[in-house]
XYZ file of C-alpha atoms in Angstrom:
379
model
C 16.486 65.732 -58.597
C 17.944 66.505 -55.170
C 15.519 69.402 -54.784
C 12.582 67.113 -55.650
C 13.628 64.534 -53.063
C 14.046 67.224 -50.430
C 10.546 68.463 -51.217
C 9.053 64.974 -50.927
C 10.845 64.346 -47.635
C 9.602 67.692 -46.292
C 6.002 66.816 -47.236
C 6.293 63.375 -45.643
C 7.738 64.805 -42.430
C 4.946 67.408 -42.327
C 2.257 64.752 -42.720
C 3.791 62.590 -40.006
C 4.087 65.619 -37.752
C 0.423 66.526 -38.187
C -0.544 62.888 -37.565
C 1.533 62.853 -34.369
C -0.026 66.086 -33.113
C -3.548 64.821 -33.771
C -2.744 61.496 -32.138
C -1.540 63.230 -28.983
C -4.226 65.928 -28.842
C -7.212 63.774 -29.856
C -7.331 60.363 -28.223
C -10.187 59.232 -30.462
C -8.158 60.100 -33.568
C -5.229 58.075 -32.255
C -7.494 55.141 -31.512
C -9.203 55.326 -34.888
C -5.968 55.499 -36.902
C -3.979 52.939 -34.930
C -3.106 49.951 -37.127
C -3.407 47.554 -34.232
C -6.726 49.114 -33.281
C -8.108 48.783 -36.793
C -6.942 45.193 -37.060
C -8.419 44.479 -33.656
C -11.659 46.161 -34.725
C -11.909 43.966 -37.796
C -11.266 40.881 -35.686
C -13.919 41.907 -33.176
C -16.371 42.566 -36.012
C -15.984 39.019 -37.301
C -16.301 37.475 -33.865
C -18.793 39.742 -32.145
C -20.997 41.602 -34.585
C -21.708 39.541 -37.699
C -25.211 38.082 -38.063
C -24.839 34.344 -38.832
C -26.043 33.060 -42.215
C -28.965 31.121 -40.751
C -30.732 34.385 -39.864
C -30.673 35.738 -43.421
C -33.530 35.136 -45.862
C -32.901 34.665 -49.599
C -33.522 37.604 -51.917
C -37.022 37.880 -53.400
C -38.580 35.824 -50.609
C -42.198 36.966 -50.401
C -43.688 34.858 -47.599
C -43.735 35.942 -43.984
C -41.247 33.961 -41.842
C -42.977 31.380 -39.639
C -40.906 32.171 -36.514
C -40.982 35.557 -34.819
C -39.926 37.021 -31.511
C -42.319 38.633 -29.043
C -41.464 42.200 -30.026
C -42.772 45.598 -31.077
C -41.464 48.625 -32.946
C -41.839 51.556 -30.525
C -42.086 55.252 -31.274
C -42.501 58.179 -28.879
C -44.055 61.001 -30.891
C -46.292 64.046 -30.752
C -49.087 64.872 -33.176
C -46.910 67.631 -34.606
C -44.290 65.052 -35.575
C -46.593 63.429 -38.133
C -44.572 64.169 -41.276
C -41.398 62.795 -39.683
C -43.311 59.781 -38.335
C -44.659 58.987 -41.804
C -41.138 59.146 -43.237
C -39.738 56.805 -40.582
C -42.577 54.268 -40.736
C -42.583 54.151 -44.537
C -38.858 53.432 -44.562
C -39.171 50.869 -41.775
C -41.826 49.076 -43.818
C -39.888 49.231 -47.080
C -36.561 48.162 -45.601
C -37.732 45.566 -43.080
C -41.235 45.227 -41.740
C -43.259 44.564 -44.900
C -41.788 41.065 -44.690
C -41.814 40.503 -40.926
C -45.004 42.351 -39.887
C -43.983 43.256 -36.341
C -46.545 45.406 -34.499
C -46.079 49.114 -33.802
C -46.620 50.868 -30.484
C -46.935 54.673 -30.507
C -46.773 56.622 -27.239
C -47.672 60.260 -26.608
C -48.179 62.508 -23.585
C -51.398 63.727 -25.265
C -54.065 61.752 -27.169
C -53.187 61.068 -30.795
C -55.432 62.781 -33.344
C -57.578 60.820 -35.786
C -55.461 62.200 -38.616
C -52.280 60.877 -37.003
C -53.786 57.425 -36.513
C -55.171 57.245 -40.048
C -51.952 58.348 -41.748
C -49.861 55.840 -39.801
C -52.146 52.844 -40.162
C -52.335 53.412 -43.918
C -48.625 52.668 -44.182
C -48.576 49.136 -42.773
C -50.505 45.885 -42.598
C -49.064 45.246 -39.141
C -50.986 45.801 -35.914
C -50.712 49.393 -34.636
C -51.543 50.521 -31.093
C -51.643 54.090 -29.774
C -51.000 54.710 -26.089
C -51.339 57.667 -23.735
C -48.504 58.189 -21.248
C -49.724 58.457 -17.621
C -49.051 61.981 -16.272
C -47.012 60.675 -13.319
C -44.673 58.937 -15.768
C -44.075 62.094 -17.762
C -44.161 65.258 -15.688
C -41.521 66.523 -13.280
C -42.207 64.914 -9.878
C -43.343 67.071 -6.958
C -40.264 66.315 -4.860
C -37.972 68.122 -7.332
C -36.889 71.565 -6.075
C -38.322 73.685 -8.887
C -36.331 76.751 -7.883
C -33.106 74.795 -8.239
C -34.283 73.112 -11.438
C -35.389 76.348 -13.128
C -32.092 78.010 -12.205
C -30.259 75.132 -13.881
C -32.378 75.499 -17.030
C -31.753 79.230 -17.179
C -28.025 78.769 -16.728
C -27.787 76.109 -19.436
C -29.856 78.160 -21.848
C -27.606 81.155 -21.210
C -24.595 78.969 -22.030
C -26.190 77.573 -25.210
C -26.331 73.973 -23.980
C -28.470 71.971 -26.412
C -32.009 71.587 -24.978
C -30.575 73.166 -21.822
C -33.624 75.330 -21.182
C -36.243 72.719 -22.033
C -38.395 71.091 -19.348
C -40.276 68.872 -21.863
C -36.954 67.481 -23.086
C -36.029 66.568 -19.517
C -39.411 64.903 -19.064
C -38.767 62.889 -22.208
C -35.279 61.805 -21.069
C -36.564 60.683 -17.684
C -39.513 58.858 -19.275
C -37.257 56.992 -21.701
C -34.802 56.199 -18.917
C -37.228 54.734 -16.423
C -40.836 54.534 -17.551
C -41.496 53.714 -21.203
C -40.987 49.997 -20.602
C -43.642 50.086 -17.859
C -46.392 51.260 -20.209
C -49.336 48.869 -20.287
C -49.156 48.460 -24.084
C -45.589 47.156 -23.828
C -46.249 44.770 -20.928
C -46.911 41.884 -23.323
C -43.629 42.255 -25.228
C -40.116 40.964 -24.593
C -38.157 43.069 -27.140
C -38.537 46.450 -28.809
C -36.957 48.454 -31.602
C -36.941 52.176 -30.864
C -37.587 54.384 -33.885
C -37.826 58.169 -33.905
C -39.530 60.567 -36.319
C -37.571 61.759 -39.336
C -34.809 59.146 -39.372
C -33.400 57.356 -42.413
C -32.842 53.628 -42.962
C -30.423 53.051 -45.825
C -30.332 49.276 -46.201
C -32.747 46.447 -46.934
C -32.683 44.000 -44.021
C -32.980 40.336 -44.924
C -32.786 39.125 -41.313
C -34.838 39.457 -38.147
C -32.840 41.357 -35.474
C -35.353 40.399 -32.797
C -34.837 36.670 -33.387
C -31.089 37.183 -33.363
C -31.337 38.993 -30.018
C -33.580 36.274 -28.605
C -31.590 33.247 -29.768
C -28.256 34.705 -28.694
C -29.519 36.183 -25.407
C -28.478 39.702 -26.368
C -29.707 42.559 -24.199
C -28.843 45.788 -26.024
C -28.151 46.605 -29.681
C -26.988 49.891 -31.244
C -25.649 51.454 -34.459
C -23.912 54.704 -33.396
C -21.860 55.627 -30.340
C -20.384 59.001 -29.358
C -19.587 61.158 -26.287
C -22.326 62.967 -24.353
C -22.170 66.723 -23.752
C -20.184 67.109 -20.543
C -22.179 70.136 -19.380
C -25.347 68.020 -19.124
C -24.013 65.236 -16.878
C -21.567 66.852 -14.458
C -22.542 64.697 -11.463
C -23.839 61.618 -13.282
C -20.716 59.489 -12.967
C -20.248 60.189 -9.267
C -23.858 59.113 -8.773
C -23.121 55.935 -10.750
C -20.023 55.266 -8.656
C -22.089 55.633 -5.491
C -24.515 53.049 -6.879
C -21.693 50.633 -7.708
C -20.247 50.954 -4.203
C -23.648 50.342 -2.628
C -24.638 47.473 -4.952
C -21.501 45.532 -5.932
C -23.564 42.356 -6.324
C -25.513 43.916 -9.209
C -22.461 44.778 -11.322
C -21.684 42.119 -13.952
C -18.252 40.551 -13.518
C -17.465 40.638 -17.238
C -18.952 44.054 -17.915
C -18.203 46.806 -20.426
C -16.501 49.280 -18.087
C -13.693 49.651 -20.621
C -16.173 51.270 -23.009
C -17.311 53.806 -20.405
C -14.047 54.676 -18.689
C -10.403 55.081 -19.685
C -9.137 54.696 -16.109
C -10.984 51.636 -14.812
C -13.999 53.538 -13.538
C -12.402 56.545 -11.852
C -13.870 58.913 -14.453
C -16.434 58.681 -17.241
C -15.232 59.251 -20.801
C -18.824 60.259 -21.750
C -19.187 57.477 -24.350
C -22.726 56.243 -24.860
C -24.852 54.350 -27.359
C -27.030 56.802 -29.284
C -30.393 55.665 -28.002
C -32.534 57.152 -30.778
C -31.808 53.740 -32.298
C -31.833 50.785 -29.968
C -33.052 47.202 -30.124
C -33.206 45.845 -26.618
C -34.678 43.482 -24.057
C -37.594 45.024 -22.168
C -37.175 42.503 -19.358
C -33.718 43.910 -18.649
C -35.125 47.403 -18.056
C -37.935 45.926 -15.958
C -35.557 43.724 -13.948
C -34.308 44.280 -10.410
C -30.800 45.480 -11.280
C -31.770 48.207 -13.746
C -34.781 49.334 -11.728
C -32.565 49.843 -8.661
C -30.062 51.649 -10.896
C -32.688 53.993 -12.325
C -34.292 54.700 -8.945
C -30.865 55.570 -7.523
C -30.212 58.017 -10.361
C -33.718 59.446 -10.273
C -33.534 60.162 -6.545
C -30.448 62.313 -7.160
C -32.536 64.685 -9.288
C -30.021 64.955 -12.128
C -32.666 64.657 -14.841
C -33.885 68.103 -13.752
C -31.022 69.729 -11.828
C -28.743 68.986 -14.777
C -29.955 67.467 -18.058
C -29.207 63.762 -17.892
C -30.142 62.068 -21.126
C -31.597 58.602 -21.536
C -28.703 57.684 -23.848
C -25.953 57.768 -21.197
C -28.326 56.289 -18.606
C -29.260 53.343 -20.837
C -25.668 52.905 -21.965
C -24.140 52.909 -18.494
C -26.854 50.584 -17.227
C -26.401 48.103 -20.066
C -22.599 48.237 -19.997
C -22.329 47.650 -16.236
C -25.237 45.400 -15.351
C -24.871 42.664 -17.986
C -21.844 40.841 -19.439
C -20.329 42.680 -22.385
C -21.125 39.770 -24.730
C -24.802 40.689 -24.388
C -24.182 43.999 -26.202
C -24.415 44.049 -29.989
C -23.389 46.440 -32.769
C -25.874 46.141 -35.650
C -23.389 46.734 -38.445
C -25.881 45.736 -41.182
C -28.405 48.465 -40.320
C -27.744 51.606 -42.379
C -29.124 54.448 -40.277
C -29.123 58.237 -40.000
C -30.348 60.533 -37.266
C -29.136 64.059 -37.869
C -26.294 64.818 -37.930
C -24.638 61.348 -37.783
C -25.071 58.116 -39.665
C -23.853 54.546 -39.799
C -23.305 53.121 -43.285
C -22.342 49.416 -43.462
C -18.861 48.815 -44.867
C -19.246 45.379 -46.439
C -20.746 43.540 -49.418
C -24.258 44.873 -48.770
C -23.420 47.641 -51.257
C -22.222 45.226 -53.909
C -25.444 43.247 -53.495
C -27.547 46.384 -53.961
C -28.851 46.424 -50.376
C -27.763 49.963 -49.372
C -27.791 53.429 -50.891
C -25.621 55.391 -48.427
C -21.993 56.312 -49.204
C -19.782 54.036 -47.124
C -16.624 56.000 -47.991
C -17.863 59.513 -47.286
C -20.567 59.418 -44.630
C -19.848 56.684 -42.105
C -19.446 57.831 -38.506
C -18.011 54.555 -37.120
C -14.375 55.722 -37.004
C -14.827 59.463 -37.223
C -12.538 61.131 -34.674
C -15.577 61.922 -32.511
C -16.906 58.348 -32.514
C -16.619 55.998 -29.535
C -16.420 52.845 -31.670
C -12.690 52.360 -30.904
C -13.556 52.284 -27.203
C -16.297 49.737 -27.858
C -13.880 47.616 -29.913
C -11.299 47.487 -27.173
C -13.564 45.684 -24.696
C -13.525 42.663 -27.028
C -9.784 42.599 -27.688
């Protein structure tokens, strides 16, 4: 009996020791497993992120709602992405848009083929428009020092930085950061839902996220948040700090700095909203504050001299330039973009709305997730 108790005590001490080591060595693990943090997260969920009942439609409702926002589903895609585009659009229709009939806007740096247009339009009864991106919105600008930029690409490729050697990827990041919302096809819209090829939507949506954004004056909505690769943004935060010092009047007083920085803005913790999914206000991107922010970043050349992504740029812009209450975590949207996914952890499963595994494959409080840092700004 004594031997058994000694064994149990030894196991317990070992577990606590491992937990302590992980808590000290991995801040995100400590945040995610903190009892107070988890309780605070649940409280913030109830206050900040739950869609009110009045936005939900009863099951088996077949008619199209009579109130809609001025919005479009937006996809940046190439002709070669067709199979992934078909997958994403079919799921978007099945899970959401067959009821709400929001229009689609497809953008490409090259003209879409007839096959692409036919396959996509067959999937939906909604309006579909196909747009060509102006060359000066897509290609590397002439003022960029190509010798310096190519050296950076070569160095990143040598060091196995993801997309480190790709110029087209940099063009895409810069376009999404500062130009997509200026496209003529989007000029008539107020809100957009960004969708990418080959993503998965796990849950049937019985509410209109656009109307929720509109009625509650939300600016930016997301499903997944994680740290950016440090090698791709080495000078980004210093450039952001320079902007804040030069434009203090543009920084929101009740902003989300606590999500971006663990030391009140001295350094960047690399947390960002994963922008392959975002539902946001186009007027915010087109407004004075964000346009000045983007132009400041663009003039530094970091999209090409490093590999600044649109995810940290959008995230920093949204977190600093609007009050934190205008950010929204869409907890009801089950979503996967390889290799991470968000799976709602509530009664959607019991009501047969979702088919993902909430216990096994939910990234929200994985040790690498930034959700604990998002939670803390609402505590």
